[in-house]
mmCIF file of C-alpha atoms and ligand atoms in Angstrom:
data_model
loop_
_atom_site.group_PDB
_atom_site.id
_atom_site.type_symbol
_atom_site.label_atom_id
_atom_site.label_comp_id
_atom_site.label_asym_id
_atom_site.label_seq_id
_atom_site.Cartn_x
_atom_site.Cartn_y
_atom_site.Cartn_z
ATOM 1 C CA MET A 1 -87.283 -136.272 -26.504
ATOM 2 C CA ARG A 2 -89.670 -138.680 -28.079
ATOM 3 C CA ILE A 3 -91.471 -141.020 -25.928
ATOM 4 C CA SER A 4 -93.103 -144.170 -26.999
ATOM 5 C CA LEU A 5 -95.767 -145.047 -24.768
ATOM 6 C CA THR A 6 -96.510 -148.510 -26.264
ATOM 7 C CA ASP A 7 -95.384 -150.703 -29.231
ATOM 8 C CA ARG A 8 -99.027 -151.745 -29.829
ATOM 9 C CA CYS A 9 -101.033 -150.136 -32.570
ATOM 10 C CA ASN A 10 -104.472 -150.420 -34.011
ATOM 11 C CA TYR A 11 -103.137 -149.923 -37.524
ATOM 12 C CA ALA A 12 -100.641 -152.054 -39.529
ATOM 13 C CA CYS A 13 -99.143 -149.645 -41.633
ATOM 14 C CA TYR A 14 -96.992 -151.612 -44.224
ATOM 15 C CA TYR A 15 -93.835 -149.303 -43.927
ATOM 16 C CA CYS A 16 -93.882 -149.340 -39.959
ATOM 17 C CA LYS A 17 -94.629 -152.567 -38.758
ATOM 18 C CA PRO A 18 -92.424 -155.807 -38.942
ATOM 19 C CA ASP A 19 -93.908 -158.444 -41.164
ATOM 20 C CA ILE A 20 -94.242 -160.532 -37.675
ATOM 21 C CA ALA A 21 -94.829 -158.181 -34.862
ATOM 22 C CA LYS A 22 -93.701 -159.453 -31.742
ATOM 23 C CA HIS A 23 -95.513 -157.475 -28.977
ATOM 24 C CA LEU A 24 -93.559 -156.297 -25.919
ATOM 25 C CA CYS A 25 -94.688 -157.636 -22.640
ATOM 26 C CA HIS A 26 -97.138 -155.591 -20.648
ATOM 27 C CA SER A 27 -94.981 -156.082 -17.548
ATOM 28 C CA ASP A 28 -91.921 -154.799 -19.405
ATOM 29 C CA ILE A 29 -93.554 -151.449 -20.198
ATOM 30 C CA LEU A 30 -92.292 -148.501 -17.923
ATOM 31 C CA THR A 31 -95.090 -147.040 -15.741
ATOM 32 C CA TYR A 32 -96.161 -143.452 -16.064
ATOM 33 C CA GLU A 33 -94.488 -142.821 -12.684
ATOM 34 C CA GLN A 34 -91.015 -144.172 -14.243
ATOM 35 C CA LEU A 35 -91.457 -142.327 -17.517
ATOM 36 C CA LEU A 36 -92.144 -139.053 -15.379
ATOM 37 C CA ASP A 37 -88.629 -139.725 -13.510
ATOM 38 C CA ILE A 38 -86.854 -140.090 -16.714
ATOM 39 C CA CYS A 39 -88.448 -136.942 -17.907
ATOM 40 C CA ARG A 40 -87.352 -135.122 -14.724
ATOM 41 C CA CYS A 41 -83.866 -136.160 -15.355
ATOM 42 C CA ALA A 42 -84.152 -135.041 -19.029
ATOM 43 C CA VAL A 43 -85.288 -131.520 -17.831
ATOM 44 C CA LEU A 44 -82.128 -131.349 -15.768
ATOM 45 C CA LEU A 45 -80.167 -132.124 -18.720
ATOM 46 C CA GLY A 46 -81.801 -129.305 -20.721
ATOM 47 C CA ILE A 47 -84.462 -131.508 -22.598
ATOM 48 C CA THR A 48 -87.570 -129.279 -22.405
ATOM 49 C CA ARG A 49 -89.839 -130.497 -25.430
ATOM 50 C CA PHE A 50 -91.210 -134.035 -25.527
ATOM 51 C CA LYS A 51 -93.188 -135.863 -28.422
ATOM 52 C CA ILE A 52 -95.522 -138.531 -27.203
ATOM 53 C CA THR A 53 -95.721 -141.263 -29.737
ATOM 54 C CA GLY A 54 -96.065 -145.225 -30.181
ATOM 55 C CA GLY A 55 -97.051 -147.541 -31.386
ATOM 56 C CA GLU A 56 -100.442 -145.706 -31.184
ATOM 57 C CA PRO A 57 -99.953 -143.679 -27.862
ATOM 58 C CA THR A 58 -103.997 -143.082 -27.631
ATOM 59 C CA LEU A 59 -104.259 -146.935 -27.108
ATOM 60 C CA ARG A 60 -102.536 -146.748 -23.862
ATOM 61 C CA LYS A 61 -105.053 -146.245 -21.061
ATOM 62 C CA GLY A 62 -104.420 -143.051 -18.837
ATOM 63 C CA TYR A 63 -102.295 -141.304 -21.574
ATOM 64 C CA ILE A 64 -104.179 -138.112 -21.395
ATOM 65 C CA GLY A 65 -103.142 -138.056 -17.361
ATOM 66 C CA PHE A 66 -99.615 -138.716 -18.183
ATOM 67 C CA ILE A 67 -99.614 -135.896 -20.790
ATOM 68 C CA ARG A 68 -101.108 -133.481 -18.180
ATOM 69 C CA ARG A 69 -98.459 -134.516 -15.552
ATOM 70 C CA LEU A 70 -95.779 -134.147 -18.015
ATOM 71 C CA LYS A 71 -97.031 -130.683 -18.827
ATOM 72 C CA GLU A 72 -96.984 -129.579 -15.113
ATOM 73 C CA LEU A 73 -93.476 -130.629 -14.587
ATOM 74 C CA ASP A 74 -91.196 -127.736 -13.777
ATOM 75 C CA GLY A 75 -89.210 -126.932 -16.747
ATOM 76 C CA VAL A 76 -91.166 -128.621 -19.489
ATOM 77 C CA GLU A 77 -91.923 -126.154 -22.395
ATOM 78 C CA GLN A 78 -93.588 -128.319 -24.800
ATOM 79 C CA VAL A 79 -95.641 -131.564 -24.952
ATOM 80 C CA THR A 80 -97.120 -132.754 -28.439
ATOM 81 C CA LEU A 81 -98.533 -135.910 -29.566
ATOM 82 C CA THR A 82 -98.294 -137.960 -32.700
ATOM 83 C CA THR A 83 -101.106 -140.275 -33.584
ATOM 84 C CA ASN A 84 -103.147 -142.050 -36.261
ATOM 85 C CA GLY A 85 -106.089 -139.931 -34.743
ATOM 86 C CA SER A 86 -108.472 -142.747 -35.106
ATOM 87 C CA LEU A 87 -109.254 -143.504 -31.422
ATOM 88 C CA PHE A 88 -110.052 -139.981 -30.145
ATOM 89 C CA SER A 89 -113.593 -138.981 -28.899
ATOM 90 C CA PHE A 90 -114.230 -135.393 -29.000
ATOM 91 C CA SER A 91 -114.102 -135.298 -25.140
ATOM 92 C CA ASP A 92 -110.570 -136.550 -25.366
ATOM 93 C CA LEU A 93 -109.741 -133.648 -27.560
ATOM 94 C CA ASP A 94 -111.448 -131.011 -25.275
ATOM 95 C CA GLU A 95 -109.499 -132.481 -22.416
ATOM 96 C CA LEU A 96 -106.211 -132.374 -24.308
ATOM 97 C CA LYS A 97 -106.930 -128.731 -25.262
ATOM 98 C CA LYS A 98 -107.637 -128.154 -21.452
ATOM 99 C CA ILE A 99 -104.373 -129.465 -20.215
ATOM 100 C CA GLY A 100 -102.475 -127.209 -22.970
ATOM 101 C CA ILE A 101 -101.241 -129.906 -25.434
ATOM 102 C CA ASP A 102 -99.054 -127.978 -27.745
ATOM 103 C CA CYS A 103 -99.736 -129.732 -30.852
ATOM 104 C CA ILE A 104 -101.041 -132.972 -32.490
ATOM 105 C CA ASN A 105 -99.574 -134.575 -35.378
ATOM 106 C CA PHE A 106 -102.095 -136.652 -37.186
ATOM 107 C CA SER A 107 -100.663 -139.293 -39.630
ATOM 108 C CA ILE A 108 -102.750 -139.380 -42.845
ATOM 109 C CA ASP A 109 -100.983 -140.692 -45.868
ATOM 110 C CA THR A 110 -103.839 -140.163 -48.405
ATOM 111 C CA LEU A 111 -107.336 -138.824 -48.681
ATOM 112 C CA ASP A 112 -108.459 -141.779 -50.716
ATOM 113 C CA GLU A 113 -110.254 -144.407 -48.637
ATOM 114 C CA SER A 114 -109.304 -147.412 -50.567
ATOM 115 C CA GLU A 115 -105.806 -146.296 -50.708
ATOM 116 C CA TYR A 116 -105.762 -145.593 -46.963
ATOM 117 C CA LEU A 117 -107.084 -149.109 -46.404
ATOM 118 C CA LYS A 118 -104.230 -150.553 -48.360
ATOM 119 C CA ILE A 119 -101.644 -148.459 -46.630
ATOM 120 C CA CYS A 120 -102.862 -148.835 -43.037
ATOM 121 C CA LYS A 121 -105.102 -151.907 -43.008
ATOM 122 C CA MET A 122 -107.893 -149.872 -41.380
ATOM 123 C CA ASN A 123 -110.771 -148.480 -42.852
ATOM 124 C CA ASN A 124 -111.711 -145.244 -40.585
ATOM 125 C CA LEU A 125 -110.417 -142.288 -42.504
ATOM 126 C CA GLU A 126 -113.500 -140.450 -42.036
ATOM 127 C CA LYS A 127 -113.488 -140.581 -38.278
ATOM 128 C CA VAL A 128 -109.659 -139.578 -38.522
ATOM 129 C CA LEU A 129 -110.741 -136.551 -40.546
ATOM 130 C CA LEU A 130 -113.667 -135.660 -38.180
ATOM 131 C CA ASN A 131 -111.121 -135.594 -35.275
ATOM 132 C CA LEU A 132 -108.585 -133.423 -37.171
ATOM 133 C CA GLU A 133 -111.487 -131.012 -38.013
ATOM 134 C CA TYR A 134 -112.657 -131.137 -34.386
ATOM 135 C CA ALA A 135 -109.026 -130.424 -33.038
ATOM 136 C CA TYR A 136 -108.474 -127.532 -35.370
ATOM 137 C CA LYS A 137 -111.833 -126.156 -34.628
ATOM 138 C CA ILE A 138 -111.461 -126.033 -30.702
ATOM 139 C CA GLY A 139 -107.858 -124.441 -31.171
ATOM 140 C CA ILE A 140 -105.187 -127.127 -31.051
ATOM 141 C CA ALA A 141 -102.211 -126.742 -33.367
ATOM 142 C CA VAL A 142 -102.460 -129.473 -35.954
ATOM 143 C CA LYS A 143 -100.017 -130.983 -38.163
ATOM 144 C CA VAL A 144 -100.247 -133.759 -40.752
ATOM 145 C CA ASN A 145 -97.704 -136.255 -41.393
ATOM 146 C CA CYS A 146 -97.670 -137.700 -44.875
ATOM 147 C CA VAL A 147 -95.320 -140.591 -45.721
ATOM 148 C CA VAL A 148 -94.021 -140.317 -49.362
ATOM 149 C CA ASP A 149 -93.137 -143.830 -50.777
ATOM 150 C CA ASN A 150 -92.414 -145.065 -54.036
ATOM 151 C CA LEU A 151 -96.285 -145.302 -54.765
ATOM 152 C CA PHE A 152 -96.832 -141.778 -54.125
ATOM 153 C CA SER A 153 -98.590 -139.822 -56.920
ATOM 154 C CA PHE A 154 -98.999 -136.057 -57.813
ATOM 155 C CA SER A 155 -102.547 -136.593 -57.724
ATOM 156 C CA ARG A 156 -102.269 -137.753 -54.128
ATOM 157 C CA PHE A 157 -100.259 -134.636 -53.511
ATOM 158 C CA GLU A 158 -102.990 -132.488 -55.097
ATOM 159 C CA SER A 159 -105.853 -133.940 -52.846
ATOM 160 C CA MET A 160 -103.938 -133.830 -49.854
ATOM 161 C CA LEU A 161 -103.715 -129.942 -50.292
ATOM 162 C CA GLU A 162 -107.338 -129.845 -49.549
ATOM 163 C CA LEU A 163 -106.514 -129.967 -45.785
ATOM 164 C CA ILE A 164 -104.684 -126.879 -45.730
ATOM 165 C CA GLN A 165 -106.980 -124.957 -48.376
ATOM 166 C CA ASP A 166 -108.564 -123.046 -45.530
ATOM 167 C CA LYS A 167 -106.724 -124.269 -42.341
ATOM 168 C CA LYS A 168 -103.446 -123.019 -41.058
ATOM 169 C CA ILE A 169 -102.339 -126.617 -40.897
ATOM 170 C CA ALA A 170 -98.762 -127.729 -41.526
ATOM 171 C CA LEU A 171 -98.685 -130.492 -44.065
ATOM 172 C CA ARG A 172 -95.500 -132.380 -43.919
ATOM 173 C CA PHE A 173 -94.356 -134.816 -46.507
ATOM 174 C CA ILE A 174 -91.879 -137.300 -45.096
ATOM 175 C CA GLU A 175 -89.520 -139.513 -47.219
ATOM 176 C CA LEU A 176 -89.935 -143.175 -46.329
ATOM 177 C CA MET A 177 -87.049 -144.379 -44.251
ATOM 178 C CA PRO A 178 -85.894 -147.841 -45.068
ATOM 179 C CA LEU A 179 -86.192 -150.269 -42.547
ATOM 180 C CA LYS A 180 -85.649 -153.829 -42.619
ATOM 181 C CA ASN A 181 -86.989 -155.141 -45.850
ATOM 182 C CA SER A 182 -88.727 -152.007 -46.983
ATOM 183 C CA ASP A 183 -88.319 -150.479 -50.620
ATOM 184 C CA ARG A 184 -85.221 -148.046 -50.789
ATOM 185 C CA ASN A 185 -87.213 -145.843 -53.615
ATOM 186 C CA THR A 186 -89.305 -143.172 -52.969
ATOM 187 C CA LYS A 187 -90.862 -140.404 -55.005
ATOM 188 C CA MET A 188 -89.696 -137.495 -53.086
ATOM 189 C CA ASP A 189 -87.384 -136.063 -55.521
ATOM 190 C CA GLU A 190 -89.894 -136.265 -58.149
ATOM 191 C CA LEU A 191 -92.491 -134.757 -55.771
ATOM 192 C CA ILE A 192 -90.433 -131.714 -54.870
ATOM 193 C CA GLU A 193 -89.718 -131.125 -58.668
ATOM 194 C CA TYR A 194 -93.291 -131.379 -59.488
ATOM 195 C CA VAL A 195 -94.268 -128.998 -56.652
ATOM 196 C CA GLN A 196 -91.647 -126.654 -57.574
ATOM 197 C CA LYS A 197 -92.672 -126.375 -61.077
ATOM 198 C CA ASN A 198 -96.410 -126.077 -60.643
ATOM 199 C CA TYR A 199 -96.902 -124.014 -57.687
ATOM 200 C CA THR A 200 -95.646 -120.817 -56.430
ATOM 201 C CA LEU A 201 -94.143 -121.525 -53.054
ATOM 202 C CA ASN A 202 -93.099 -118.888 -50.625
ATOM 203 C CA ALA A 203 -90.389 -120.228 -48.132
ATOM 204 C CA TYR A 204 -91.906 -119.672 -44.733
ATOM 205 C CA ASP A 205 -88.993 -118.963 -42.264
ATOM 206 C CA GLU A 206 -90.969 -118.865 -38.996
ATOM 207 C CA LYS A 207 -90.455 -121.922 -36.912
ATOM 208 C CA LEU A 208 -93.461 -124.289 -36.882
ATOM 209 C CA GLY A 209 -91.851 -127.037 -34.629
ATOM 210 C CA ASN A 210 -88.560 -128.332 -33.632
ATOM 211 C CA GLY A 211 -87.995 -130.673 -36.321
ATOM 212 C CA PRO A 212 -85.933 -130.801 -39.779
ATOM 213 C CA ALA A 213 -88.969 -129.741 -42.043
ATOM 214 C CA HIS A 214 -88.532 -126.623 -44.321
ATOM 215 C CA TYR A 215 -91.795 -124.932 -44.646
ATOM 216 C CA TYR A 216 -93.397 -123.133 -47.477
ATOM 217 C CA LYS A 217 -96.714 -121.126 -48.135
ATOM 218 C CA ILE A 218 -98.636 -121.825 -51.332
ATOM 219 C CA THR A 219 -100.347 -119.042 -53.044
ATOM 220 C CA ASP A 220 -103.983 -119.257 -52.130
ATOM 221 C CA TYR A 221 -103.588 -121.745 -49.511
ATOM 222 C CA GLN A 222 -103.997 -120.976 -45.773
ATOM 223 C CA GLY A 223 -101.791 -123.633 -44.467
ATOM 224 C CA TYR A 224 -98.182 -124.600 -45.086
ATOM 225 C CA ILE A 225 -96.244 -127.502 -46.728
ATOM 226 C CA GLY A 226 -92.984 -129.162 -45.504
ATOM 227 C CA PHE A 227 -90.588 -131.713 -46.609
ATOM 228 C CA ILE A 228 -88.623 -133.904 -44.594
ATOM 229 C CA GLU A 229 -86.130 -135.768 -46.701
ATOM 230 C CA ALA A 230 -84.024 -138.180 -44.323
ATOM 231 C CA LEU A 231 -82.604 -139.995 -47.275
ATOM 232 C CA HIS A 232 -81.764 -137.286 -50.077
ATOM 233 C CA ASN A 233 -81.446 -134.463 -47.900
ATOM 234 C CA LYS A 234 -79.642 -135.480 -44.618
ATOM 235 C CA PHE A 235 -80.268 -133.295 -41.817
ATOM 236 C CA CYS A 236 -78.107 -135.155 -39.197
ATOM 237 C CA GLN A 237 -76.279 -132.048 -38.322
ATOM 238 C CA ASP A 238 -79.163 -130.475 -37.078
ATOM 239 C CA CYS A 239 -80.841 -133.346 -35.336
ATOM 240 C CA ASN A 240 -81.021 -133.036 -31.433
ATOM 241 C CA ARG A 241 -83.620 -135.926 -31.246
ATOM 242 C CA ILE A 242 -83.460 -138.667 -28.496
ATOM 243 C CA ARG A 243 -85.731 -141.499 -28.313
ATOM 244 C CA LEU A 244 -87.261 -143.558 -25.334
ATOM 245 C CA SER A 245 -88.767 -146.812 -26.110
ATOM 246 C CA SER A 246 -91.871 -147.929 -23.815
ATOM 247 C CA VAL A 247 -89.475 -150.453 -22.235
ATOM 248 C CA GLY A 248 -87.012 -147.686 -21.297
ATOM 249 C CA GLN A 249 -84.422 -147.974 -23.956
ATOM 250 C CA LEU A 250 -82.855 -144.757 -24.688
ATOM 251 C CA LYS A 251 -81.863 -144.600 -28.392
ATOM 252 C CA LEU A 252 -79.939 -141.759 -30.010
ATOM 253 C CA CYS A 253 -80.525 -142.253 -33.712
ATOM 254 C CA LEU A 254 -83.378 -143.837 -35.728
ATOM 255 C CA PHE A 255 -80.923 -145.687 -37.858
ATOM 256 C CA HIS A 256 -78.525 -147.054 -35.349
ATOM 257 C CA MET A 257 -79.249 -150.046 -33.162
ATOM 258 C CA ASP A 258 -77.443 -149.094 -29.953
ATOM 259 C CA GLY A 259 -78.806 -147.459 -26.918
ATOM 260 C CA VAL A 260 -78.982 -147.892 -23.124
ATOM 261 C CA ASP A 261 -81.401 -149.808 -21.043
ATOM 262 C CA LEU A 262 -82.583 -147.011 -18.451
ATOM 263 C CA LYS A 263 -84.449 -149.613 -16.340
ATOM 264 C CA PRO A 264 -81.614 -150.613 -14.102
ATOM 265 C CA TYR A 265 -80.966 -146.882 -13.104
ATOM 266 C CA LEU A 266 -84.668 -145.854 -12.305
ATOM 267 C CA ASP A 267 -84.262 -146.499 -8.347
ATOM 268 C CA ASN A 268 -81.533 -143.872 -8.307
ATOM 269 C CA LEU A 269 -82.305 -140.779 -10.029
ATOM 270 C CA SER A 270 -78.791 -139.013 -10.024
ATOM 271 C CA GLU A 271 -77.446 -142.290 -11.267
ATOM 272 C CA LEU A 272 -80.081 -142.222 -14.057
ATOM 273 C CA GLU A 273 -79.220 -138.583 -14.937
ATOM 274 C CA LYS A 274 -75.480 -139.270 -15.081
ATOM 275 C CA VAL A 275 -76.247 -142.242 -17.459
ATOM 276 C CA MET A 276 -78.400 -140.237 -19.596
ATOM 277 C CA ARG A 277 -75.952 -137.536 -19.817
ATOM 278 C CA GLU A 278 -73.045 -139.944 -20.828
ATOM 279 C CA TRP A 279 -75.289 -141.695 -23.665
ATOM 280 C CA ILE A 280 -76.610 -138.358 -24.915
ATOM 281 C CA PHE A 281 -73.096 -137.471 -25.851
ATOM 282 C CA LYS A 282 -72.577 -140.650 -27.750
ATOM 283 C CA LYS A 283 -75.244 -139.709 -30.130
ATOM 284 C CA PRO A 284 -73.965 -140.823 -33.491
ATOM 285 C CA LYS A 285 -72.829 -138.244 -35.882
ATOM 286 C CA GLU A 286 -75.286 -139.291 -38.833
ATOM 287 C CA HIS A 287 -77.541 -142.109 -40.015
ATOM 288 C CA HIS A 288 -76.486 -144.276 -43.131
ATOM 289 C CA PHE A 289 -80.176 -144.839 -44.373
ATOM 290 C CA GLU A 290 -78.798 -143.686 -47.902
ATOM 291 C CA LYS A 291 -76.666 -146.870 -47.916
ATOM 292 C CA GLU A 292 -78.372 -149.430 -45.888
ATOM 293 C CA ASN A 293 -81.782 -150.298 -44.307
ATOM 294 C CA SER A 294 -82.021 -150.277 -40.559
ATOM 295 C CA SER A 295 -83.108 -152.958 -38.254
ATOM 296 C CA THR A 296 -84.857 -150.381 -36.208
ATOM 297 C CA VAL A 297 -88.420 -151.299 -35.463
ATOM 298 C CA MET A 298 -90.324 -148.313 -35.891
ATOM 299 C CA ASN A 299 -93.607 -149.341 -34.056
ATOM 300 C CA GLU A 300 -91.414 -149.648 -30.873
ATOM 301 C CA ILE A 301 -89.483 -146.480 -31.059
ATOM 302 C CA GLY A 302 -92.366 -144.113 -32.723
ATOM 303 C CA GLY A 303 -90.707 -142.581 -35.838
HETATM 304 N N1 LIG B 1 -99.161 -144.360 -34.550
HETATM 305 C C1 LIG B 1 -98.780 -142.943 -34.355
HETATM 306 C C2 LIG B 1 -98.840 -142.336 -35.543
HETATM 307 O O1 LIG B 1 -99.654 -142.982 -36.634
HETATM 308 O O2 LIG B 1 -98.375 -141.236 -35.832
HETATM 309 C C3 LIG B 1 -97.435 -142.719 -33.781
HETATM 310 C C4 LIG B 1 -96.367 -143.612 -34.378
HETATM 311 S S1 LIG B 1 -95.601 -143.715 -35.888
HETATM 312 C C5 LIG B 1 -94.350 -144.656 -35.756
HETATM 313 C C6 LIG B 1 -94.923 -142.000 -36.053
HETATM 314 C C7 LIG B 1 -94.844 -141.422 -37.463
HETATM 315 O O3 LIG B 1 -93.708 -142.203 -38.011
HETATM 316 C C8 LIG B 1 -95.995 -141.543 -38.378
HETATM 317 O O4 LIG B 1 -96.273 -140.324 -38.988
HETATM 318 C C9 LIG B 1 -95.533 -142.595 -39.312
HETATM 319 O O5 LIG B 1 -95.948 -142.172 -40.615
HETATM 320 C C10 LIG B 1 -94.044 -142.527 -39.432
HETATM 321 N N2 LIG B 1 -93.423 -143.533 -40.187
HETATM 322 C C11 LIG B 1 -93.439 -144.896 -39.659
HETATM 323 N N3 LIG B 1 -92.521 -145.468 -40.344
HETATM 324 C C12 LIG B 1 -92.084 -144.658 -41.239
HETATM 325 C C13 LIG B 1 -90.851 -145.009 -41.999
HETATM 326 N N4 LIG B 1 -90.508 -146.157 -42.576
HETATM 327 N N5 LIG B 1 -90.417 -144.009 -42.751
HETATM 328 C C14 LIG B 1 -90.938 -142.616 -42.493
HETATM 329 N N6 LIG B 1 -91.872 -142.117 -41.736
HETATM 330 C C15 LIG B 1 -92.351 -143.514 -40.923
#
């Protein structure tokens, strides 16, 4: 279950935020106590792995305490965090290591500062890279998410490989999913063809996560690369994700708009569990990103 802690973000990546971002009202955001109640019900339903996302989850005050409490819940096997990585202090990372965070996914689309600024409208790539370096150094498992859009270049791919030269990091290339108004073309097919032609790839069969990425080792590199192709290589048959927005909307697919508002059931946990169970069985068979854009608001649901 992916849990969005907030829709707010200090970044404004062009592929994520709607042109006019309406912020959710603070008073509508679920408290950590309410989120933990939902997680308790999720565990009863067999959901034991949680991804904390946003907006930018590290913007929300107290997020480390929430992760600690979630890690301590009976039955929880894994808690990971997806972040732009810009707001950590080293002591935050020490604390996350101490409470046993299972992995941090840093979203980094390029190592070129001016390109980074263009994509995210923020100028702090250097800080993000220092945080990634530190997280890795203190022994936190690290992955990198890199969105492949229609401007993605082979030279960008090559420079990104620097991140895995001497680090056992999983570098994942994620095909841009078309949301409202976004371009449907991506360079994903060309990228895969290029990589296959120019590098010796060895399929890495061990599981590096719960996601759809297929990982490869590249000769002479310590880390791994993975490709996530939501459009051109649909993996819906293997998708067991459910998503919870910060206001308590349980969403069953990134593409489809429907879901259930869990707020009315928060006072009665057995009713909450029942409603969650009913809705999980309504998970749609597949998305249709290949035909249509979705009106899903990514910064509300967290990718
Ligand atoms: N702010 C956090 C971050 O930067 O990772 C968490 C939220 S962000 C929505 C989660 C992930 O979704 C990021 O890796 C981001 O690159 C990815 N993402 C956002 N919009 C996307 C899109 N249209 N297609 C593919 N990935 C997208």
